[in-house]
mmCIF file of C-alpha atoms in Angstrom:
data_model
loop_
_atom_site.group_PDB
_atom_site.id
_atom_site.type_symbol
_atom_site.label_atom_id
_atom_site.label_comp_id
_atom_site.label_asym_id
_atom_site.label_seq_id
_atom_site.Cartn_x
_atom_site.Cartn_y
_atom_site.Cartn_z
ATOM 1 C CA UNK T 1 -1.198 125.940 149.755
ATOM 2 C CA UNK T 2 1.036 128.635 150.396
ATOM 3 C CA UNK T 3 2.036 128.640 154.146
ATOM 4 C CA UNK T 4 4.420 131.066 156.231
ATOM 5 C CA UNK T 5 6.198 130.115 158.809
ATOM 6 C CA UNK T 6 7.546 131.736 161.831
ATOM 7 C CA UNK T 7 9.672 130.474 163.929
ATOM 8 C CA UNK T 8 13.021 130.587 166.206
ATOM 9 C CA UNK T 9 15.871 129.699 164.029
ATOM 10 C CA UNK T 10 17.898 127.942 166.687
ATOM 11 C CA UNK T 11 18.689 124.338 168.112
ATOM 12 C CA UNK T 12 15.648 124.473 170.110
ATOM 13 C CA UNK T 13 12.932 121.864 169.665
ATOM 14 C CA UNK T 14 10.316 124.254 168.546
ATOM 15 C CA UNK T 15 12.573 125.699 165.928
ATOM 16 C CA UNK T 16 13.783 122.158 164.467
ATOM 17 C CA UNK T 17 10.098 120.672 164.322
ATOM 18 C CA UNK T 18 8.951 124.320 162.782
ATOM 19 C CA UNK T 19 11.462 123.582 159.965
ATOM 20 C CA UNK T 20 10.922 119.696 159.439
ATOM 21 C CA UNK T 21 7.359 121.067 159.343
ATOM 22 C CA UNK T 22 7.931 123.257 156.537
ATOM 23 C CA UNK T 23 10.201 120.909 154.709
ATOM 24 C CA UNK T 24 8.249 117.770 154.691
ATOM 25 C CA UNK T 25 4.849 120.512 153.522
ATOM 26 C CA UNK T 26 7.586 121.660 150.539
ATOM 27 C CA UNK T 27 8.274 118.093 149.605
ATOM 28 C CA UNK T 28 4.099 117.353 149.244
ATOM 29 C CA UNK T 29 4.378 119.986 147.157
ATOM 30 C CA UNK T 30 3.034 123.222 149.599
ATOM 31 C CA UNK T 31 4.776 126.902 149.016
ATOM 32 C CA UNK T 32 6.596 127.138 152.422
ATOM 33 C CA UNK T 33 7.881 130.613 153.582
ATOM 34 C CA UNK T 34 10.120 130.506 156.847
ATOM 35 C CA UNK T 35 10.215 134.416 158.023
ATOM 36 C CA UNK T 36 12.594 135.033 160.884
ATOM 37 C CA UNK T 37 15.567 136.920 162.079
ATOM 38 C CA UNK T 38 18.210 134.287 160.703
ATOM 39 C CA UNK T 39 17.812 131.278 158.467
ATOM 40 C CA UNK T 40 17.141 128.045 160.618
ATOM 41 C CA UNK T 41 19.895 125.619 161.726
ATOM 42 C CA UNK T 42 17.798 123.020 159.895
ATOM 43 C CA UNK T 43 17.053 124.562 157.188
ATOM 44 C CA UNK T 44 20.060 123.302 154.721
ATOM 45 C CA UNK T 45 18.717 123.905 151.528
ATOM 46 C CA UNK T 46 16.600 125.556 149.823
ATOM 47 C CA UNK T 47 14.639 124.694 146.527
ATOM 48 C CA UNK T 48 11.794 125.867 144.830
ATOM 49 C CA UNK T 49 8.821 125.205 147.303
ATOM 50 C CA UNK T 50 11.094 126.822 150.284
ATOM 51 C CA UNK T 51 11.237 130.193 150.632
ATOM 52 C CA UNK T 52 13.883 132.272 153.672
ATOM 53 C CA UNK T 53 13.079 135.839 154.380
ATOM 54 C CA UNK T 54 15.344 137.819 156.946
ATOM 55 C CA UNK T 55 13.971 139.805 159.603
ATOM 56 C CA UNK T 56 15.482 142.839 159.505
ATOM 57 C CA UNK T 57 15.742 145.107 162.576
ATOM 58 C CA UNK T 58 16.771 148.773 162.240
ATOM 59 C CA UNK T 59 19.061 149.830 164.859
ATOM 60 C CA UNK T 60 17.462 153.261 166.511
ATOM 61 C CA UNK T 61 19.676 155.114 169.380
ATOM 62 C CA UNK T 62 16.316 156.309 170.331
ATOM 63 C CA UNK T 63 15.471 152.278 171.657
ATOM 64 C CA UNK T 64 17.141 151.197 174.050
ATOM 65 C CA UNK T 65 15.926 147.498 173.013
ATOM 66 C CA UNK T 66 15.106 147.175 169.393
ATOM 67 C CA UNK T 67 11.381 146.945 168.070
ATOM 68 C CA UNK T 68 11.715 143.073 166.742
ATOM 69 C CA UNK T 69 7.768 142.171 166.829
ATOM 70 C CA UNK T 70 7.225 145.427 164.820
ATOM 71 C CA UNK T 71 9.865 144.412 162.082
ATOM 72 C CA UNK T 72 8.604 141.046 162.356
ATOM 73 C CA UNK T 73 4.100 142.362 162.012
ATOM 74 C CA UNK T 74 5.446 144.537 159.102
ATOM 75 C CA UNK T 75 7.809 141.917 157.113
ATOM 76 C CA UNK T 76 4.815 139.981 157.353
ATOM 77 C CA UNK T 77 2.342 141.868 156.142
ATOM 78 C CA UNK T 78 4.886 142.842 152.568
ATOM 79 C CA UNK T 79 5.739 138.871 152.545
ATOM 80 C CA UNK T 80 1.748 137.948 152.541
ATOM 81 C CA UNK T 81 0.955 140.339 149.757
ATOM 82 C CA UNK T 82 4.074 139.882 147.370
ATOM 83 C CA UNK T 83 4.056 136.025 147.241
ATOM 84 C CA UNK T 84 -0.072 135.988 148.129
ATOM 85 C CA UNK T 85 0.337 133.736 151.437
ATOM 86 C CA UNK T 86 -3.035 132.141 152.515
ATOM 87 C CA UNK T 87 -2.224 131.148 156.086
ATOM 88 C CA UNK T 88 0.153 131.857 158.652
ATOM 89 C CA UNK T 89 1.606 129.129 161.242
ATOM 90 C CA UNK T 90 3.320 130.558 163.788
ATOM 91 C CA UNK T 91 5.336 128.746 166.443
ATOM 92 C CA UNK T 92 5.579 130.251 169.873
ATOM 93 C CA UNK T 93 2.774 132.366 171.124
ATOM 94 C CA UNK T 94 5.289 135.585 171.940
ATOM 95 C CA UNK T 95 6.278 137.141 170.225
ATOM 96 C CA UNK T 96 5.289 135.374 166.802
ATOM 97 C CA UNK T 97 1.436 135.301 167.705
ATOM 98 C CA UNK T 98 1.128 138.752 168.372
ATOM 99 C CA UNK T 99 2.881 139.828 165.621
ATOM 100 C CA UNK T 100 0.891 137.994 163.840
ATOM 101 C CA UNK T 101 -2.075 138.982 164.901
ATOM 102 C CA UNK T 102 -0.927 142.898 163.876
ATOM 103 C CA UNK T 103 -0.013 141.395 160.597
ATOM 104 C CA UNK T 104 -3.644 140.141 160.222
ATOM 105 C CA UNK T 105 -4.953 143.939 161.505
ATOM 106 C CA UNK T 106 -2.500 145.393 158.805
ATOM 107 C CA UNK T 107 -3.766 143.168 156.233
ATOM 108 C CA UNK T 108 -7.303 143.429 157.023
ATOM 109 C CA UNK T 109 -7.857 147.180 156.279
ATOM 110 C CA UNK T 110 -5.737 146.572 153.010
ATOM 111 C CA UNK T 111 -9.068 143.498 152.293
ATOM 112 C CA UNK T 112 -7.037 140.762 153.088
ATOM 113 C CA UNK T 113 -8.211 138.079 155.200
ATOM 114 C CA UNK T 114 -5.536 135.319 156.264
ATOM 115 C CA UNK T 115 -5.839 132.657 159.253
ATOM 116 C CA UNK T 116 -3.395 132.379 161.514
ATOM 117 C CA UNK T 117 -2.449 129.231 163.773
ATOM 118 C CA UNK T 118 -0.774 129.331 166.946
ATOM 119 C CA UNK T 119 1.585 126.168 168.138
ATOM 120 C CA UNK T 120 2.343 126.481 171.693
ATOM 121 C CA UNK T 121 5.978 124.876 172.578
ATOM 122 C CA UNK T 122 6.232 125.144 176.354
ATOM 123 C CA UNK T 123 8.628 128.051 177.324
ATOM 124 C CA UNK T 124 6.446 130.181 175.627
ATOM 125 C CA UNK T 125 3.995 128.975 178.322
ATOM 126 C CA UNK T 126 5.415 127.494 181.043
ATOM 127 C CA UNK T 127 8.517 129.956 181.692
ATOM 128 C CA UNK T 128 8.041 133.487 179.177
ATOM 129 C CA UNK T 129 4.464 133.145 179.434
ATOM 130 C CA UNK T 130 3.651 132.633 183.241
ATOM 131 C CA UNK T 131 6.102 135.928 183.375
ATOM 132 C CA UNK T 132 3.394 138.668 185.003
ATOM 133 C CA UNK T 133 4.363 141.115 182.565
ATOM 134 C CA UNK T 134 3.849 138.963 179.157
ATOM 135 C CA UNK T 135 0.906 136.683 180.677
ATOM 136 C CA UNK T 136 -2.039 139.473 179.434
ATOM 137 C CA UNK T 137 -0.268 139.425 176.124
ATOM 138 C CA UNK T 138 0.531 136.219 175.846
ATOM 139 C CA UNK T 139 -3.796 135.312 176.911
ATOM 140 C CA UNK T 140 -4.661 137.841 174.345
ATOM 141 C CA UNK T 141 -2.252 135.824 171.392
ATOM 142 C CA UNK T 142 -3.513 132.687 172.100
ATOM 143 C CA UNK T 143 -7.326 134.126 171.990
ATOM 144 C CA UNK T 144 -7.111 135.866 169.121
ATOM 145 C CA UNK T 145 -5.955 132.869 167.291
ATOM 146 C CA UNK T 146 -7.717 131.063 164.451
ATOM 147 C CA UNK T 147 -6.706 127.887 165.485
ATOM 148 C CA UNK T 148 -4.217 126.957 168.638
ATOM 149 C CA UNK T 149 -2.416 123.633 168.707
ATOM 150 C CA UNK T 150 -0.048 122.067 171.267
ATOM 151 C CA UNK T 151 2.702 119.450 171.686
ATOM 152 C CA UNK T 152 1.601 117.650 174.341
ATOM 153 C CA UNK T 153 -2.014 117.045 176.842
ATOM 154 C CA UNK T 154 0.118 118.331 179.398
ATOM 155 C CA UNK T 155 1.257 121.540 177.477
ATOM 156 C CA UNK T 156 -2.790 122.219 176.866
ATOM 157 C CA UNK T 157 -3.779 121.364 180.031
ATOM 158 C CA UNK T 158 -1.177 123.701 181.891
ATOM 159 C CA UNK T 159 -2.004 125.965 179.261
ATOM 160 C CA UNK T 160 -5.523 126.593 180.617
ATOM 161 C CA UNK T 161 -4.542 126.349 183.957
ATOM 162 C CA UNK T 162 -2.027 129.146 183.582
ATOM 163 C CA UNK T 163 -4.243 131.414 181.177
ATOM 164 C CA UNK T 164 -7.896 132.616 181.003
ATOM 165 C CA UNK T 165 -8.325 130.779 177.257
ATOM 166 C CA UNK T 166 -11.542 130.743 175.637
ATOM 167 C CA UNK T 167 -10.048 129.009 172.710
ATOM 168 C CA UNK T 168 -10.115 124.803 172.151
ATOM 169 C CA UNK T 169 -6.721 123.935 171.821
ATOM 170 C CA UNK T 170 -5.504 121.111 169.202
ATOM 171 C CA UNK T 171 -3.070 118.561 170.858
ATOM 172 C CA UNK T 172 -0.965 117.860 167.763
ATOM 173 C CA UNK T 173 2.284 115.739 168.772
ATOM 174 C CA UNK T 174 5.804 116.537 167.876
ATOM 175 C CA UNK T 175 7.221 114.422 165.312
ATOM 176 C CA UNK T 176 10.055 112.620 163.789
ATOM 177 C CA UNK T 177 11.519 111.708 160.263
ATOM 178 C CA UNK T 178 12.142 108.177 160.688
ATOM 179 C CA UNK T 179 14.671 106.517 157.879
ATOM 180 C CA UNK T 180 13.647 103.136 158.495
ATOM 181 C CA UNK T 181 16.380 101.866 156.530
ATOM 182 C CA UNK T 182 18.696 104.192 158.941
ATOM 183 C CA UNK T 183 17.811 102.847 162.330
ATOM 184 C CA UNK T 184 19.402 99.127 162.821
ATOM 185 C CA UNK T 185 19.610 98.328 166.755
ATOM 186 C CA UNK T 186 22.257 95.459 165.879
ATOM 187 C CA UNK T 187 24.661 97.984 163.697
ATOM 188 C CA UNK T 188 27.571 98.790 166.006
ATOM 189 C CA UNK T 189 28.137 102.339 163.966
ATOM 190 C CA UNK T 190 31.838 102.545 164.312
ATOM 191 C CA UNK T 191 31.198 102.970 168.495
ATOM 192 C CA UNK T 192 35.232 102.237 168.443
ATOM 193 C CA UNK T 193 35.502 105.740 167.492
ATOM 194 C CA UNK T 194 33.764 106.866 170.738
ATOM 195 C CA UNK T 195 34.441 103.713 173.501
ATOM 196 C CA UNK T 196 36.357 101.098 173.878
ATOM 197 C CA UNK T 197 34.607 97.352 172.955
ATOM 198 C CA UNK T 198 33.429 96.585 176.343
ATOM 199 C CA UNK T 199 32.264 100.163 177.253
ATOM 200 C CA UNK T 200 28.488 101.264 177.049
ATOM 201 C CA UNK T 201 27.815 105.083 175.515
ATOM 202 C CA UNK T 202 25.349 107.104 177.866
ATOM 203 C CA UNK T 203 24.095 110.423 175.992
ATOM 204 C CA UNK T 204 22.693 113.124 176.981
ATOM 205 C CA UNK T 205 21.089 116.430 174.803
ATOM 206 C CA UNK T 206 19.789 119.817 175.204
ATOM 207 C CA UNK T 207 20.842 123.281 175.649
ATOM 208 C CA UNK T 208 21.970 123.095 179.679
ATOM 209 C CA UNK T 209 20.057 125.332 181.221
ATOM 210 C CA UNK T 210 18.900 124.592 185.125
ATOM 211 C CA UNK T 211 15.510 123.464 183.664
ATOM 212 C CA UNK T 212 17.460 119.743 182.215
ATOM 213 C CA UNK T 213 19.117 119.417 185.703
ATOM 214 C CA UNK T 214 22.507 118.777 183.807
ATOM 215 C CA UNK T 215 24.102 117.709 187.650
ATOM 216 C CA UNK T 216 21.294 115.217 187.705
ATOM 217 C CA UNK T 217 22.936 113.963 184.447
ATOM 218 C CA UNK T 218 26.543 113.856 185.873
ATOM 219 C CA UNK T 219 25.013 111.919 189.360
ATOM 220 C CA UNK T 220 23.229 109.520 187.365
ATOM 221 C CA UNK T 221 26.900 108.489 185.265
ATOM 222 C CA UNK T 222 28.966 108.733 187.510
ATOM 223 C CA UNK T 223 26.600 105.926 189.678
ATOM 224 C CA UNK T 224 26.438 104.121 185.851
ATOM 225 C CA UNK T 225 30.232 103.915 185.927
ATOM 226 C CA UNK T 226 30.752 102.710 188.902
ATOM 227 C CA UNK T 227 29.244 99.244 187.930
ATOM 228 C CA UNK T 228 29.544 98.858 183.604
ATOM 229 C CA UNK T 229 32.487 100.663 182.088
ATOM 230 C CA UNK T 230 31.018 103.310 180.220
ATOM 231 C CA UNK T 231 31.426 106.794 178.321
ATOM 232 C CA UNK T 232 29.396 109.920 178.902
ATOM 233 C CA UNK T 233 28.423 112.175 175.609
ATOM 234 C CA UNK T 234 27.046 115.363 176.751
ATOM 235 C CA UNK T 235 25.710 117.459 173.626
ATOM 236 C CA UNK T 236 24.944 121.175 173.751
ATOM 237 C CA UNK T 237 25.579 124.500 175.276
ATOM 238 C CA UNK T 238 24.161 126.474 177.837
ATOM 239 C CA UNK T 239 24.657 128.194 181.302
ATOM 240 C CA UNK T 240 24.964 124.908 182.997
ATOM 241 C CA UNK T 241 27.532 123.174 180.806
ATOM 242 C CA UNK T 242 30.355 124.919 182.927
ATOM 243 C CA UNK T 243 28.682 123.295 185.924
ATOM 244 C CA UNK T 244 28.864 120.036 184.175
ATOM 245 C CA UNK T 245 32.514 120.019 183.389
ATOM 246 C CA UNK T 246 33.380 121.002 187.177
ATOM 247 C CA UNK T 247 31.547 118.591 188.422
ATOM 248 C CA UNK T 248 33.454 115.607 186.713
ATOM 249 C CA UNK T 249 36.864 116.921 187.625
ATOM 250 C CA UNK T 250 35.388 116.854 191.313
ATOM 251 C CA UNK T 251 34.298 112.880 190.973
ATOM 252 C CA UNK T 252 37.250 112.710 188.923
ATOM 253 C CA UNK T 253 35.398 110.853 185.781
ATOM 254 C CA UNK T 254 36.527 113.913 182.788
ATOM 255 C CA UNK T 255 38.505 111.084 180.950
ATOM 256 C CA UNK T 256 35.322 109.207 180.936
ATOM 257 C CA UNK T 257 32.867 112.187 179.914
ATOM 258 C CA UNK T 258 33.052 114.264 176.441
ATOM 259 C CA UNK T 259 31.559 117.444 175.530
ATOM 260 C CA UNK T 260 30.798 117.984 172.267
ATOM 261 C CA UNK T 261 29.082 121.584 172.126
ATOM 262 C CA UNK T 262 26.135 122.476 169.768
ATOM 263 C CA UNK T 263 26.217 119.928 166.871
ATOM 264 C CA UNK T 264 24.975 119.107 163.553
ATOM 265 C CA UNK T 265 25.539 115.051 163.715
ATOM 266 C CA UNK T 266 22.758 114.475 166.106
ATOM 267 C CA UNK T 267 21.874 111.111 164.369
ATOM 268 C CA UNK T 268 25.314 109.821 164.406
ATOM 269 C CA UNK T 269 25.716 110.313 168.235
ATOM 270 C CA UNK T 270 22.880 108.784 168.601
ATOM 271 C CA UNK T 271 23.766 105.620 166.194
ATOM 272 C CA UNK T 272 27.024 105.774 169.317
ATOM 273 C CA UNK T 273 24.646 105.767 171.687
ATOM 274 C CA UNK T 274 23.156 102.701 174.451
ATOM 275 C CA UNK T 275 20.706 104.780 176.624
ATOM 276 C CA UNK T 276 19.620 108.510 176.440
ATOM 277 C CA UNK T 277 19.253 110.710 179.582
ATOM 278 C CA UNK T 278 16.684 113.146 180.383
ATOM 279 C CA UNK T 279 16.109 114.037 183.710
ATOM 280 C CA UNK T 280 14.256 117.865 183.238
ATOM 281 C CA UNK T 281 12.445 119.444 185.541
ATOM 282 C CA UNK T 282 10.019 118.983 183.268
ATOM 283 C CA UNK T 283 9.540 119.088 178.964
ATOM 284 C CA UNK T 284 6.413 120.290 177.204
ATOM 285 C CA UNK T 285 7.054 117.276 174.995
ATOM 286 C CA UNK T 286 10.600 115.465 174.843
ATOM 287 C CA UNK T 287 11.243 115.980 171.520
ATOM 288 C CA UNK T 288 15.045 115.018 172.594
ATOM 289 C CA UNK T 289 13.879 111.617 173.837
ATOM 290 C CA UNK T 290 11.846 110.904 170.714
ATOM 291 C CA UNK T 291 14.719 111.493 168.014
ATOM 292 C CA UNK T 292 16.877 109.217 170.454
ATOM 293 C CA UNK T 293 14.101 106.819 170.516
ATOM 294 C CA UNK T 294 14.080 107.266 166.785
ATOM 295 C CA UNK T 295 17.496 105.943 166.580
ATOM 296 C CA UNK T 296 16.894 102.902 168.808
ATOM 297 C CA UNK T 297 17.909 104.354 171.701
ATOM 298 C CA UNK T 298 16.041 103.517 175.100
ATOM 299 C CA UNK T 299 15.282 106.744 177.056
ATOM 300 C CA UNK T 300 15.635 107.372 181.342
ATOM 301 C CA UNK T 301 13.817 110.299 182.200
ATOM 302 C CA UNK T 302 12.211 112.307 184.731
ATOM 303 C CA UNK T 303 8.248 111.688 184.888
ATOM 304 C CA UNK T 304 7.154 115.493 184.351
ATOM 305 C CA UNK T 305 5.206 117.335 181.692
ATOM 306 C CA UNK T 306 4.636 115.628 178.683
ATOM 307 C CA UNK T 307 7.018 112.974 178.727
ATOM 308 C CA UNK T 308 5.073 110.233 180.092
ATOM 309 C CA UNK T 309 3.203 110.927 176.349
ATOM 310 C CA UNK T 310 6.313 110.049 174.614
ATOM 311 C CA UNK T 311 8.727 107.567 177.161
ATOM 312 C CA UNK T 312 6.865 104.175 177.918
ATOM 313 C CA UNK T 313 7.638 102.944 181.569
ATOM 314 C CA UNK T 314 9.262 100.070 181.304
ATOM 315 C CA UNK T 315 8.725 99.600 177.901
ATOM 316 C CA UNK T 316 10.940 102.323 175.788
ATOM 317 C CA UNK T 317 12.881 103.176 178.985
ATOM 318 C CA UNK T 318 11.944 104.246 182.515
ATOM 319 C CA UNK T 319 10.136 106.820 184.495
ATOM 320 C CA UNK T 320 11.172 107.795 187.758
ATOM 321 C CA UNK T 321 10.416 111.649 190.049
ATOM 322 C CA UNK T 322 12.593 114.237 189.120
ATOM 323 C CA UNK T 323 15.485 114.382 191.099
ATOM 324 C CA UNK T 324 15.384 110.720 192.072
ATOM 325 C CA UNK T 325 19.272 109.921 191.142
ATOM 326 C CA UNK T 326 18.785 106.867 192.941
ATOM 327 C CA UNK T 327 16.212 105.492 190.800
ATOM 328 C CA UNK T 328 17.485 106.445 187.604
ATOM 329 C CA UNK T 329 20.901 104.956 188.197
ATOM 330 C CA UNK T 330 19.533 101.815 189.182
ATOM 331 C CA UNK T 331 17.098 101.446 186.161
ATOM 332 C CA UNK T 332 20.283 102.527 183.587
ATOM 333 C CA UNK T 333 21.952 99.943 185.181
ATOM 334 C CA UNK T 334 19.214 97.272 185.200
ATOM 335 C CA UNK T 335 18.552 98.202 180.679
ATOM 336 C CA UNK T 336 23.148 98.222 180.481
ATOM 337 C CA UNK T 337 24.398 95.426 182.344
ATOM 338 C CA UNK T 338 22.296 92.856 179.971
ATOM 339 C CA UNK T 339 22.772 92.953 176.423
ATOM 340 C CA UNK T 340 19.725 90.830 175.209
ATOM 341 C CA UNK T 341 17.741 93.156 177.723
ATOM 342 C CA UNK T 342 19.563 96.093 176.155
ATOM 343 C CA UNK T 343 18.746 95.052 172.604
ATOM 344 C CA UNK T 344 14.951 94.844 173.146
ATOM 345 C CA UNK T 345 14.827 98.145 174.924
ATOM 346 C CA UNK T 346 16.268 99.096 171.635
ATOM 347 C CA UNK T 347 13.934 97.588 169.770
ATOM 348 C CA UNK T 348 10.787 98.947 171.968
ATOM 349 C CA UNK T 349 12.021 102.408 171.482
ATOM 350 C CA UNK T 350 11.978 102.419 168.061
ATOM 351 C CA UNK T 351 8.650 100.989 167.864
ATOM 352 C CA UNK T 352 6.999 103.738 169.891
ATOM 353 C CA UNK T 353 9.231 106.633 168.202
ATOM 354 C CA UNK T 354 7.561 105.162 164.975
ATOM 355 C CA UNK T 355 3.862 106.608 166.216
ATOM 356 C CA UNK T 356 5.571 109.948 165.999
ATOM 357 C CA UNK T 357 6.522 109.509 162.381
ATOM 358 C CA UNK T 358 5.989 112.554 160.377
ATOM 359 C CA UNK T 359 4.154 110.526 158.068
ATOM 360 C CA UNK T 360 1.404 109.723 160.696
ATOM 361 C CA UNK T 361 1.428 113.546 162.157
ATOM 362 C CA UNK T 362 1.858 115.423 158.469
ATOM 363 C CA UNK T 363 -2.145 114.499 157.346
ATOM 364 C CA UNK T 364 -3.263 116.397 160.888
ATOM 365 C CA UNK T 365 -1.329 119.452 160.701
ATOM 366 C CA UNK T 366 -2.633 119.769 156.293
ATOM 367 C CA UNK T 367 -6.355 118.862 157.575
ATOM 368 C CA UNK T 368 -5.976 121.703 159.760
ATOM 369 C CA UNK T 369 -4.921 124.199 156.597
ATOM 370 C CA UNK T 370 -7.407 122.924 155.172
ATOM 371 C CA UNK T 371 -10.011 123.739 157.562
ATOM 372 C CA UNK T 372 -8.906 127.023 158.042
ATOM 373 C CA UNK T 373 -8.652 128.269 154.573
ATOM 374 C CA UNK T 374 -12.114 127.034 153.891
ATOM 375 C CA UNK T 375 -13.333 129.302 157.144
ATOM 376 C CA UNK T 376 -12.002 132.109 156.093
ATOM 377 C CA UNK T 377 -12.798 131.396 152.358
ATOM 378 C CA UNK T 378 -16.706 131.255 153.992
ATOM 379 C CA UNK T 379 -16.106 134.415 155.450
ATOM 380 C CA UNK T 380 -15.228 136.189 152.427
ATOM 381 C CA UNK T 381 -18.200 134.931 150.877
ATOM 382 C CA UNK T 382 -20.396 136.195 153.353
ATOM 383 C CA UNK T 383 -18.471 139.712 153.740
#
């Protein structure tokens, strides 16, 4: 099949699982195109089933903000007809859905028929979405959709409660790639570089904005330190990193907390790390908790959205209300200050990130292709 795929080519977690999408489709031997304004942070290298074309936005005086959906509905419609695309995937339902429903338009009074499908994320939902000015567009995406899929029940199901949707939407999981020769709970993966011996490595990522409640993260530490000596790894950037950093000069715990910025080595922070910490407002998904449940990494988080679908209570981690510091600190405690306890929380959470293999979610998202190239292929038979 040859698939396009559009897509945010940041850190964020719709942009990384759009691109381990595409990559794992390349390696099964799909035609992958990634079409967006920059080449995605995960998107390394290139070979001869992956395909990058840039997005290219004139720059007018006459617009005062430039005209990206246009650039992106037109680059479409030239990228479908010179390498003969047969579907388009498109991750977040504005802008990419609506351009790519023009792009369909476009193509259609040229006689081309190609099916699009929409994956909803959650900010595209929950936060852009729910906007008043975007929501008619953003019902109108979503509806004029071949096929919708989300990342999470609780994504769909706020979906429809936020939206007048006459379309069934697809809960299809986020995923991991899980090295299985990678992840070994008893490997102590050179932690002297980060902590001393005795000292347990808390983590936390994401891009700090007041959705993660980053002070929640700092609270939650700096009650963690009190009892087990222990490091902090906070790893990202955002709006609310600044708020971070003054915080732990007022409960004077800096030498104890490291900021690394945006980073590349997610895996090996996470080989560092003894417990992950996720206390968001709410996540669509949790994709964050999964790849540090990938690397054996037991997870406390808040109990919104759709991360009671990925963090087992009491199992892979704990569950508490958002904004419950007390809770939290006393359940990171409770995993930390024993290490057989420890090492089977380790062990649990790599069993449940292995249901989110790519492997188990890959045959789902190619039975969908499937099904809607033969649709359309129907419909040009009829037509």
């Amino acid at each position: 099949m040859k698939i396009a795929i559009v897509c945010y080519p940041t850190f964020g977690g719709s942009g990384v699982v759009a691109t381990e999408l595409g990559l794992e489709l390349a390696r099964r031997g799909h035609e992958i195109h990634f079409i967006t304004y920059s080449q995605p942070v995960r998107l390394a290298l290139l070979n001869q089933n992956i395909h990058y074309h840039e997005v290219n936005v004139p720059e007018y005086p006459l617009f005062h903000y430039q005209p990206y959906e246009l650039a992106l509905s037109s680059k479409l419609v030239d990228m479908v007809k010179l390498h003969k695309i047969e579907i388009l995937h498109v991750h977040y339902a504005i802008p990419h859905a609506y351009a790519g429903y023009m792009a369909k338009q476009m193509l259609k009074r040229e006689g081309i028929k190609i099916p699009m499908i929409t994956t909803l994320h959650g900010t595209d939902i929950t936060l852009v979405g729910n906007h008043p000015f975007y929501k008619p567009a953003v019902s109108f995406s979503i509806n004029k959709s071949d096929y919708v899929t989300s990342v999470s029940q609780s994504l769909k199901d706020e979906t429809y409660r936020l939206f007048d949707i006459d379309k069934e939407i697809e809960v299809i999981p986020n995923f991991i790639e899980i090295d299985k020769n990678r992840v070994d709970v008893n490997s102590p993966c050179h932690r002297s570089l980060m902590a001393t011996q005795d000292q347990k490595i808390i983590t936390h990522i994401s891009n700090f904005r007041k959705v993660k409640r980053i002070p929640d993260v700092v609270k939650v530490f700096y009650e963690i330190q009190k009892q087990i000596p222990s490091k902090l790894m906070m790893v990202g950037e955002g709006p609310e990193k600044e708020v971070a950093e003054k915080m732990c000069e007022e409960l004077k715990i800096t030498d104890k907390v490291i900021f690394f910025g945006n980073s590349h080595e997610i895996d090996k922070i996470l080989c560092y790390s003894d417990l992950f910490l996720l206390p968001s407002e709410t996540e669509s998904f949790g994709l964050a908790a999964l790849e540090a449940m990938s690397a054996g990494v037991p997870v406390i988080s808040s109990n919104s959205g759709g991360l009671p679908e990925v963090n087992k209570q009491g199992f892979s981690g704990y569950l508490s209300d958002v904004g419950n510091i007390e809770e939290m600190s006393r359940n990171a405690i409770a995993i930390l200050s024993d290490d057989d306890r420890l090492l089977q929380f380790k062990k649990n959470a790599l069993e449940v990130a292995k249901e989110f293999d790519i492997q188990e979610i890959m045959p789902i998202y190619e039975k969908l292709y499937q099904k809607a190239l033969k649709k359309y292929e129907n419909k040009n038979l009829i037509s």
